[in-house]
Amino acid sequence: MKLTRRVKEILSWYESDNPGTKGNLARILMEGKLGGTGRMVILPVDQGFEHGPARSFAPNPAAYDPHYLFELAIEAGLNAYAAPLGMIEAGAATFAGAIPTILKVNSSNSLSTTKDQAVTGTVADALRLGCSAIGFTIYPGSEYQFEMMEELRELAEEAKAAGLAVVVWSYPRGPMLDKVGETALDIAAYAAHMAALCGAHIIKVKPPTAAISLDAAKKTYEKFPVEDDAAKRFAHIVQACFNGRRLVVFSGGEARSNESMLDDVRAIHAGGGNGSIVGRNAFQRSKADALALLASIIEVYKTKV
Amino acid sequence: MKLTRRVKEILSWYESDNPGTKGNLARILMEGKLGGTGRMVILPVDQGFEHGPARSFAPNPAAYDPHYLFELAIEAGLNAYAAPLGMIEAGAATFAGAIPTILKVNSSNSLSTTKDQAVTGTVADALRLGCSAIGFTIYPGSEYQFEMMEELRELAEEAKAAGLAVVVWSYPRGPMLDKVGETALDIAAYAAHMAALCGAHIIKVKPPTAAISLDAAKKTYEKFPVEDDAAKRFAHIVQACFNGRRLVVFSGGEARSNESMLDDVRAIHAGGGNGSIVGRNAFQRSKADALALLASIIEVYKTKV
Amino acid sequence: MKLTRRVKEILSWYESDNPGTKGNLARILMEGKLGGTGRMVILPVDQGFEHGPARSFAPNPAAYDPHYLFELAIEAGLNAYAAPLGMIEAGAATFAGAIPTILKVNSSNSLSTTKDQAVTGTVADALRLGCSAIGFTIYPGSEYQFEMMEELRELAEEAKAAGLAVVVWSYPRGPMLDKVGETALDIAAYAAHMAALCGAHIIKVKPPTAAISLDAAKKTYEKFPVEDDAAKRFAHIVQACFNGRRLVVFSGGEARSNESMLDDVRAIHAGGGNGSIVGRNAFQRSKADALALLASIIEVYKTKV
Amino acid sequence: MKLTRRVKEILSWYESDNPGTKGNLARILMEGKLGGTGRMVILPVDQGFEHGPARSFAPNPAAYDPHYLFELAIEAGLNAYAAPLGMIEAGAATFAGAIPTILKVNSSNSLSTTKDQAVTGTVADALRLGCSAIGFTIYPGSEYQFEMMEELRELAEEAKAAGLAVVVWSYPRGPMLDKVGETALDIAAYAAHMAALCGAHIIKVKPPTAAISLDAAKKTYEKFPVEDDAAKRFAHIVQACFNGRRLVVFSGGEARSNESMLDDVRAIHAGGGNGSIVGRNAFQRSKADALALLASIIEVYKTKV
Amino acid sequence: MKLTRRVKEILSWYESDNPGTKGNLARILMEGKLGGTGRMVILPVDQGFEHGPARSFAPNPAAYDPHYLFELAIEAGLNAYAAPLGMIEAGAATFAGAIPTILKVNSSNSLSTTKDQAVTGTVADALRLGCSAIGFTIYPGSEYQFEMMEELRELAEEAKAAGLAVVVWSYPRGPMLDKVGETALDIAAYAAHMAALCGAHIIKVKPPTAAISLDAAKKTYEKFPVEDDAAKRFAHIVQACFNGRRLVVFSGGEARSNESMLDDVRAIHAGGGNGSIVGRNAFQRSKADALALLASIIEVYKTKV
């Protein structure tokens, strides 16, 4: 498979990584309908862990079946499919070689009163299941943030030595952050930057709002303002990811209308973001509707910027 | 021993597991009076650890003797017998090859003030004792839930590599859950789903009530209601176990009347659950009564759905 | 599965073994048409390694397919199937739980000029493939015999700790033994005894002839003669296996007529041997002929002694 | 990437392997111009080790450059590229993701007087370099054959656990074999069969001649003759590879004419072989000539059988 | 490269370190415009972690790009560049061998409410990235100070065994210290001394004020006063660093005017300090301004004392 110039350029940014990790990044970047463009759409299904099965799958009961989720990602022509251990195990042999997979190796749930996660998968699991990457969530700002970063360090070090890529979900929360703060522009940029500093190859953050949350940061943003425009905000996040030297994708968030999703996608694309990671907005729709929405998203990412 | 088509179908769901683990699942599924049906009845005796010996065995003092418990499971034609280390050690040689055993590798007790368990057995123990599986309890919602899931991850990884099966008791408890919440439908489904995501081969949960506990889940269940019928509730739990791709059995709970037990069993069977795990309702009855009840339960599971 | 008194008696001989190993011995002894009798018929297929594929399988080309061999053992109602790594790997998932398997962990071949074997499988392989035992060949008398016994010691120690059984093929050869000597009565008894001393649970030797090979032994056999009768010779081998406290089975040797095979089997049975391990005489016949012969052999072992 | 039915069928034969290994086999089978057909052409470049650089590369000095060899394999649309450590290291980052690679982990050379090889690479190397498989040579018949098989066992066990595939070069040589014997039909079939028994996923042997070498085998081949036709001989080798349940490819051997190469390829294809592994006949030609020959070979494998 | 007498003298102080560590210290001391003088200027960029990306880089957006920071350090002729994992990874290959790097292996952030840091890098990371040293922050006085010192002990032990140097950022904070206290003379000297006692090769502290913070220390400083002169205060810190036997450098602190910076530098130089570690005052200026300031600083350190 000949890599495109764009993918080769992106791989060149990961200059300290071994060929195994580069190969797995290439595998993700060359897969599916966006293969070769440097843009990605990823299907993540860890919401069953985070919110429970009914809240996740009742709107489209077909999605209770792990095979359905693999099929959805493959049929939609996505770049990768990310899920926790059991869900990958339930389909990894049937779909071996059919789509790059990301083993989500830590998980939280709605019954927890702490802002922490359990490590529920290993690098050895990722290798035996043929995954291209591990996925790990950090909660910058949480009282457990340092432990989480330290778990990430251990898992990432092992993953990189074994030629796997590392995807970091960076979701700020904790005593200093209210709901607005969690997606404020300064906080989102900070969360993305910390993931990059921790050695992530691909960073996942939520789309930022225009709010500025940290008092200490307000002066800076007043002096060096980010234009009040979604695309500019996404561009600021890209900047925070080593000025674009690290891939960054944005979550779709709660279920919402196609148009609302596509507005985000257009802004991500215009701002130079590397793509979307669309969970609930994909698997909670009927298959036909999900494929239609994903096709529209892919169409946006395929347009010339 | 020729496997039935049903058992072969069930084994096909465990597509990422090695032949050793498949063989041990087959061993459990082919054993006893329900062998080959895809339904199971399991005898678990960890109540001595959980509640103390007298509360467990005084109603039927024969059950103080570990050999009695093996014999009960064998004579009743059950699929497997599950117990902590010492109790398995006390009978494993006498009953070697006579019934598949599940080594319960963590245990709590009534003297503890925390919602945690001690890891009291190992995979090496399970191998030397000839067990087909390890059993592990998680308490989703407990303040120790993440540590418990991490212990499960380590033990399960080792067990799977050695060709053993992994049975997970998923019992929600903790600051967000009152007594009603612990067996609420949404919580039971959530607990079963988390066990599946953690890589369990067989999941054990308590029968769910009609209650919905988590505020965040109420909207979902209002919009996508589960019919107020026990069988439908069990079917919902089956759905939460990867749409039936993972075996799920239900505990019998506190000692109660045969008829009450059988009502549950009929509903489990109608709902597509894979069976019952009957402890106190078996060993706290006289042997004759226990065998009679277990025979009735098995009879239900043998009927065509 | 309730063990028979005979099988329980046999297990009682393995008094230093853990329940895991006892369970695997029970599994082998309770399987198939001879299940529970204490007699066994085992299908071994390592002749492809020993003699090459055509010499092994050309007479019945269906046997080139590893699935055929599993099926033959299962349909014939045998106790176990033994083969090297690749051949077990090629069917272990399809036939998981269907018949106990013995992983032959060392192998020789006809291109070798030395009387040694390569270790080609491990205890970890046996566990992941769900095998009940490992099989190992020693060549007592060979210039490599001590190394082979030392390899056996290491593998057997590991296998026993993991609850597996150990089957030893004990085939005398080496500078002190001519062709006659390799199957001489004194030598066969000696080989069986050394396997028992090395800790074998099941011993496989060739049927002994009436010859006495070692000069040093002749005086003894003259003084304490073994009657010139095949059954008495087999009984002598049984004696050498700790007076019957270790299971011993006899190989069928080169392809030959049914009647010649059955003569041996009758003598083994009369002499108290535990069964036959029939390779070429099974898989080199057409399936119908093989099933017929194996049924006849089983019939002999089922008769009251 | 949707796998073809044929590739899914092939993967089903590797039923004891984990999804990681299946994924890497899929990667090789889906790559290049033959992707999806179940046929393969592989470029191996270990001749520099075996015969020295000038004997290998002087006919086409461009091939001294490791990048040239990667490019040749990619431009020709081959399925994989196999080479020793240094040669993979010299291009693995530039061509990461561009073609599956096979790390040849043992190597011999022309300065050796023994029929053995040095282990020159590890599974960890293969992972960090992003290889899909390790490659290992055994010399059945050599006085070092058992040590080589034991090295293979260790490396293969580790590779399989890490989700890699195992390719075995099985080249008979040693005191019992003269030059004719090394490629005799019985010996080639035997060598292929032993590789399969050692757990190889892909087997590489030399094209067999019509000779029968082992005296012990002559009787068999006289009674069950293989027709004197190249395609029938290849079919016999396929038979020896578990009746086609293991992939087998054939080496091109010394540099020779296109027509002679293509004759072999047609026979391999007609006989059901899975492809060719073409070294010297590829890299010792000019790039244009090599691409032309490889295109012709691929064309043959694309025709309906 | 011939080491100067001064550098040899400095290395002689590290008499218990292995030649690897001495070599890495030499590498730092011989690099750049101050190479050989025993004075150093180091560029640290961990402010993105500490304060977020915008607060760090918005004033000079070029600094969002990790390559810019390497280039700045190299063009300015500095002795070393220090940064967290991701930022080193993003340039370590491009700038391999171009400037000594210090991997900052722990990091805090502005979303934390505790005075602790996460360990975000390892000695293995430092080795694979070609770093000359690890950098570690301790917060003497914090409620986490002992854990931090213990983490330092482990990392330093491993680093020294591997021939790396250890740079310790010693920043007092905690319940006994108010803002004035954190940079009070007695506290700064104390912090520097503890770093030396913990085995640091290079110590980084903030410039001390004239304040004395600890009541217990006031009597001593009254009896043995330090002259109220910046150079004397720096000399006191040097004294606290084993009377100059450990290298000590001083941070530049918040962005401020060139003249204010240079006043500090002159005092450090006069007091015998080993140099400056200039972050925000370097990368938050335009490149031209930063190079000009750094050149002025270097000029000061080059003057004869």
mmCIF file of C-alpha atoms in Angstrom, chain E residues 33-226:
data_model
loop_
_atom_site.group_PDB
_atom_site.id
_atom_site.type_symbol
_atom_site.label_atom_id
_atom_site.label_comp_id
_atom_site.label_asym_id
_atom_site.label_seq_id
_atom_site.Cartn_x
_atom_site.Cartn_y
_atom_site.Cartn_z
ATOM 1 C CA LYS E 33 29.194 29.513 23.774
ATOM 2 C CA LEU E 34 29.972 28.950 27.438
ATOM 3 C CA GLY E 35 31.476 25.526 26.710
ATOM 4 C CA GLY E 36 34.466 24.940 28.963
ATOM 5 C CA THR E 37 33.900 27.881 31.314
ATOM 6 C CA GLY E 38 32.043 26.033 34.043
ATOM 7 C CA ARG E 39 29.152 28.401 33.494
ATOM 8 C CA MET E 40 25.904 27.353 31.817
ATOM 9 C CA VAL E 41 22.740 28.745 30.302
ATOM 10 C CA ILE E 42 19.916 26.227 29.896
ATOM 11 C CA LEU E 43 16.578 26.580 28.128
ATOM 12 C CA PRO E 44 13.734 24.838 30.012
ATOM 13 C CA VAL E 45 10.287 24.541 28.464
ATOM 14 C CA ASP E 46 7.910 22.894 30.870
ATOM 15 C CA GLN E 47 5.695 25.959 31.266
ATOM 16 C CA GLY E 48 3.159 24.488 28.868
ATOM 17 C CA PHE E 49 2.578 21.812 31.465
ATOM 18 C CA GLU E 50 2.768 24.194 34.420
ATOM 19 C CA HIS E 51 0.701 27.077 33.085
ATOM 20 C CA GLY E 52 -0.960 25.884 29.902
ATOM 21 C CA PRO E 53 -0.075 26.476 26.258
ATOM 22 C CA ALA E 54 -1.529 29.960 25.692
ATOM 23 C CA ARG E 55 -0.046 31.492 28.818
ATOM 24 C CA SER E 56 3.276 30.037 27.713
ATOM 25 C CA PHE E 57 3.344 30.486 23.975
ATOM 26 C CA ALA E 58 0.741 33.063 22.898
ATOM 27 C CA PRO E 59 3.200 35.946 23.337
ATOM 28 C CA ASN E 60 5.425 34.306 20.680
ATOM 29 C CA PRO E 61 3.325 31.727 18.793
ATOM 30 C CA ALA E 62 6.357 30.296 16.993
ATOM 31 C CA ALA E 63 7.123 28.604 20.305
ATOM 32 C CA TYR E 64 4.085 26.342 19.986
ATOM 33 C CA ASP E 65 6.293 24.296 17.641
ATOM 34 C CA PRO E 66 8.738 22.033 19.500
ATOM 35 C CA HIS E 67 11.303 22.404 16.724
ATOM 36 C CA TYR E 68 11.456 26.151 17.328
ATOM 37 C CA LEU E 69 12.533 25.540 20.912
ATOM 38 C CA PHE E 70 15.350 23.180 19.940
ATOM 39 C CA GLU E 71 16.474 25.697 17.322
ATOM 40 C CA LEU E 72 16.389 28.575 19.816
ATOM 41 C CA ALA E 73 18.610 26.697 22.251
ATOM 42 C CA ILE E 74 21.036 25.673 19.501
ATOM 43 C CA GLU E 75 21.211 29.068 17.788
ATOM 44 C CA ALA E 76 21.706 30.866 21.078
ATOM 45 C CA GLY E 77 24.633 28.563 21.836
ATOM 46 C CA LEU E 78 23.162 27.287 25.094
ATOM 47 C CA ASN E 79 24.412 24.328 27.103
ATOM 48 C CA ALA E 80 21.247 22.246 27.215
ATOM 49 C CA TYR E 81 17.538 22.100 26.524
ATOM 50 C CA ALA E 82 15.102 20.699 29.094
ATOM 51 C CA ALA E 83 11.492 19.655 28.450
ATOM 52 C CA PRO E 84 8.850 16.996 29.206
ATOM 53 C CA LEU E 85 8.475 13.757 27.258
ATOM 54 C CA GLY E 86 6.247 14.749 24.350
ATOM 55 C CA MET E 87 8.186 17.880 23.568
ATOM 56 C CA ILE E 88 11.506 16.023 23.501
ATOM 57 C CA GLU E 89 10.006 13.233 21.398
ATOM 58 C CA ALA E 90 8.803 15.801 18.883
ATOM 59 C CA GLY E 91 12.344 16.904 18.042
ATOM 60 C CA ALA E 92 14.827 14.418 19.417
ATOM 61 C CA ALA E 93 15.523 12.729 16.108
ATOM 62 C CA THR E 94 15.812 15.898 14.037
ATOM 63 C CA PHE E 95 18.174 17.436 16.577
ATOM 64 C CA ALA E 96 19.921 14.231 17.658
ATOM 65 C CA GLY E 97 23.463 15.120 18.692
ATOM 66 C CA ALA E 98 22.870 18.826 18.205
ATOM 67 C CA ILE E 99 22.434 19.839 21.851
ATOM 68 C CA PRO E 100 22.365 18.018 25.199
ATOM 69 C CA THR E 101 18.812 17.436 26.360
ATOM 70 C CA ILE E 102 17.351 17.039 29.828
ATOM 71 C CA LEU E 103 14.172 14.974 30.051
ATOM 72 C CA LYS E 104 11.909 16.573 32.645
ATOM 73 C CA VAL E 105 10.431 13.436 34.166
ATOM 74 C CA ASN E 106 7.820 14.931 36.453
ATOM 75 C CA SER E 107 5.315 17.675 35.843
ATOM 76 C CA SER E 108 2.579 19.597 37.570
ATOM 77 C CA ASN E 109 -0.175 21.756 36.157
ATOM 78 C CA SER E 110 -2.369 24.720 37.056
ATOM 79 C CA LEU E 111 -5.482 22.561 37.381
ATOM 80 C CA SER E 112 -4.056 20.796 40.379
ATOM 81 C CA THR E 113 -5.023 21.736 43.902
ATOM 82 C CA THR E 114 -2.204 19.729 45.450
ATOM 83 C CA LYS E 115 1.461 20.548 45.661
ATOM 84 C CA ASP E 116 2.570 17.402 43.897
ATOM 85 C CA GLN E 117 3.617 16.354 40.409
ATOM 86 C CA ALA E 118 3.010 13.382 38.150
ATOM 87 C CA VAL E 119 5.946 11.270 37.021
ATOM 88 C CA THR E 120 5.541 11.540 33.268
ATOM 89 C CA GLY E 121 8.826 10.175 31.949
ATOM 90 C CA THR E 122 11.280 7.401 32.677
ATOM 91 C CA VAL E 123 14.997 6.734 32.545
ATOM 92 C CA ALA E 124 14.308 4.361 29.655
ATOM 93 C CA ASP E 125 12.652 7.258 27.824
ATOM 94 C CA ALA E 126 15.697 9.439 28.505
ATOM 95 C CA LEU E 127 18.003 6.765 27.111
ATOM 96 C CA ARG E 128 15.990 6.057 23.971
ATOM 97 C CA LEU E 129 15.686 9.809 23.333
ATOM 98 C CA GLY E 130 19.415 10.369 23.779
ATOM 99 C CA CYS E 131 19.100 12.722 26.739
ATOM 100 C CA SER E 132 22.109 13.636 28.876
ATOM 101 C CA ALA E 133 20.128 14.007 32.074
ATOM 102 C CA ILE E 134 16.795 13.642 33.719
ATOM 103 C CA GLY E 135 15.195 16.606 35.442
ATOM 104 C CA PHE E 136 13.004 16.260 38.504
ATOM 105 C CA THR E 137 11.142 18.771 40.651
ATOM 106 C CA ILE E 138 10.834 18.446 44.400
ATOM 107 C CA TYR E 139 8.669 20.702 46.547
ATOM 108 C CA PRO E 140 10.452 20.790 49.941
ATOM 109 C CA GLY E 141 7.823 21.672 52.530
ATOM 110 C CA SER E 142 4.872 20.281 50.585
ATOM 111 C CA GLU E 143 2.726 17.588 52.158
ATOM 112 C CA TYR E 144 3.948 15.418 49.279
ATOM 113 C CA GLN E 145 7.624 16.230 49.717
ATOM 114 C CA PHE E 146 8.642 12.825 51.029
ATOM 115 C CA GLU E 147 6.896 10.945 48.234
ATOM 116 C CA MET E 148 8.540 13.297 45.739
ATOM 117 C CA MET E 149 11.975 12.742 47.259
ATOM 118 C CA GLU E 150 11.380 9.003 47.150
ATOM 119 C CA GLU E 151 10.387 9.140 43.494
ATOM 120 C CA LEU E 152 13.551 11.160 42.902
ATOM 121 C CA ARG E 153 15.613 8.546 44.716
ATOM 122 C CA GLU E 154 14.297 5.780 42.497
ATOM 123 C CA LEU E 155 14.686 7.679 39.267
ATOM 124 C CA ALA E 156 18.094 9.095 40.200
ATOM 125 C CA GLU E 157 19.393 5.700 41.182
ATOM 126 C CA GLU E 158 18.340 4.285 37.863
ATOM 127 C CA ALA E 159 19.631 7.304 35.944
ATOM 128 C CA LYS E 160 23.046 7.195 37.580
ATOM 129 C CA ALA E 161 23.409 3.489 36.954
ATOM 130 C CA ALA E 162 22.686 4.197 33.305
ATOM 131 C CA GLY E 163 25.273 7.009 33.141
ATOM 132 C CA LEU E 164 22.840 9.916 33.064
ATOM 133 C CA ALA E 165 23.086 13.122 35.065
ATOM 134 C CA VAL E 166 20.363 14.265 37.458
ATOM 135 C CA VAL E 167 19.090 17.828 37.548
ATOM 136 C CA VAL E 168 16.839 18.760 40.459
ATOM 137 C CA TRP E 169 14.421 21.671 40.450
ATOM 138 C CA SER E 170 14.048 22.428 44.168
ATOM 139 C CA TYR E 171 11.049 24.676 44.767
ATOM 140 C CA PRO E 172 9.980 25.099 48.394
ATOM 141 C CA ARG E 173 6.281 25.370 49.077
ATOM 142 C CA GLY E 174 3.772 24.048 51.574
ATOM 143 C CA PRO E 175 1.883 24.823 54.757
ATOM 144 C CA MET E 176 4.850 26.435 56.577
ATOM 145 C CA LEU E 177 5.702 28.781 53.712
ATOM 146 C CA ASP E 178 3.983 31.918 52.530
ATOM 147 C CA LYS E 179 4.866 33.598 49.225
ATOM 148 C CA VAL E 180 7.750 35.470 50.841
ATOM 149 C CA GLY E 181 8.990 32.314 52.450
ATOM 150 C CA GLU E 182 9.237 30.412 49.182
ATOM 151 C CA THR E 183 12.161 32.560 48.036
ATOM 152 C CA ALA E 184 13.551 33.614 51.404
ATOM 153 C CA LEU E 185 17.316 33.272 51.696
ATOM 154 C CA ASP E 186 17.273 30.617 54.391
ATOM 155 C CA ILE E 187 14.657 28.599 52.502
ATOM 156 C CA ALA E 188 16.394 28.838 49.138
ATOM 157 C CA ALA E 189 19.666 27.738 50.709
ATOM 158 C CA TYR E 190 17.851 24.948 52.487
ATOM 159 C CA ALA E 191 16.126 23.824 49.282
ATOM 160 C CA ALA E 192 19.398 23.806 47.367
ATOM 161 C CA HIS E 193 21.100 21.871 50.128
ATOM 162 C CA MET E 194 18.371 19.212 50.236
ATOM 163 C CA ALA E 195 18.660 18.737 46.472
ATOM 164 C CA ALA E 196 22.399 18.240 46.910
ATOM 165 C CA LEU E 197 21.761 15.796 49.719
ATOM 166 C CA CYS E 198 19.317 13.893 47.514
ATOM 167 C CA GLY E 199 22.153 13.346 45.068
ATOM 168 C CA ALA E 200 21.512 15.991 42.433
ATOM 169 C CA HIS E 201 24.325 16.712 40.014
ATOM 170 C CA ILE E 202 22.892 20.046 38.978
ATOM 171 C CA ILE E 203 20.586 22.056 41.228
ATOM 172 C CA LYS E 204 18.068 24.599 40.084
ATOM 173 C CA VAL E 205 16.608 27.100 42.548
ATOM 174 C CA LYS E 206 14.984 30.497 42.351
ATOM 175 C CA PRO E 207 17.055 33.600 43.142
ATOM 176 C CA PRO E 208 16.823 34.222 46.897
ATOM 177 C CA THR E 209 15.530 37.424 48.480
ATOM 178 C CA ALA E 210 16.982 38.925 51.664
ATOM 179 C CA ALA E 211 14.078 37.627 53.765
ATOM 180 C CA ILE E 212 14.608 35.005 56.450
ATOM 181 C CA SER E 213 11.498 32.876 56.833
ATOM 182 C CA LEU E 214 11.953 30.150 59.406
ATOM 183 C CA ASP E 215 11.810 31.342 62.983
ATOM 184 C CA ALA E 216 14.207 28.628 63.970
ATOM 185 C CA ALA E 217 16.766 29.951 61.482
ATOM 186 C CA LYS E 218 16.552 33.618 62.391
ATOM 187 C CA LYS E 219 18.891 33.379 65.365
ATOM 188 C CA THR E 220 21.559 31.786 63.241
ATOM 189 C CA TYR E 221 21.327 34.346 60.454
ATOM 190 C CA GLU E 222 21.412 37.130 63.034
ATOM 191 C CA LYS E 223 24.541 35.686 64.526
ATOM 192 C CA PHE E 224 26.132 34.830 61.167
ATOM 193 C CA PRO E 225 24.582 37.362 58.820
ATOM 194 C CA VAL E 226 24.718 37.225 55.028
#
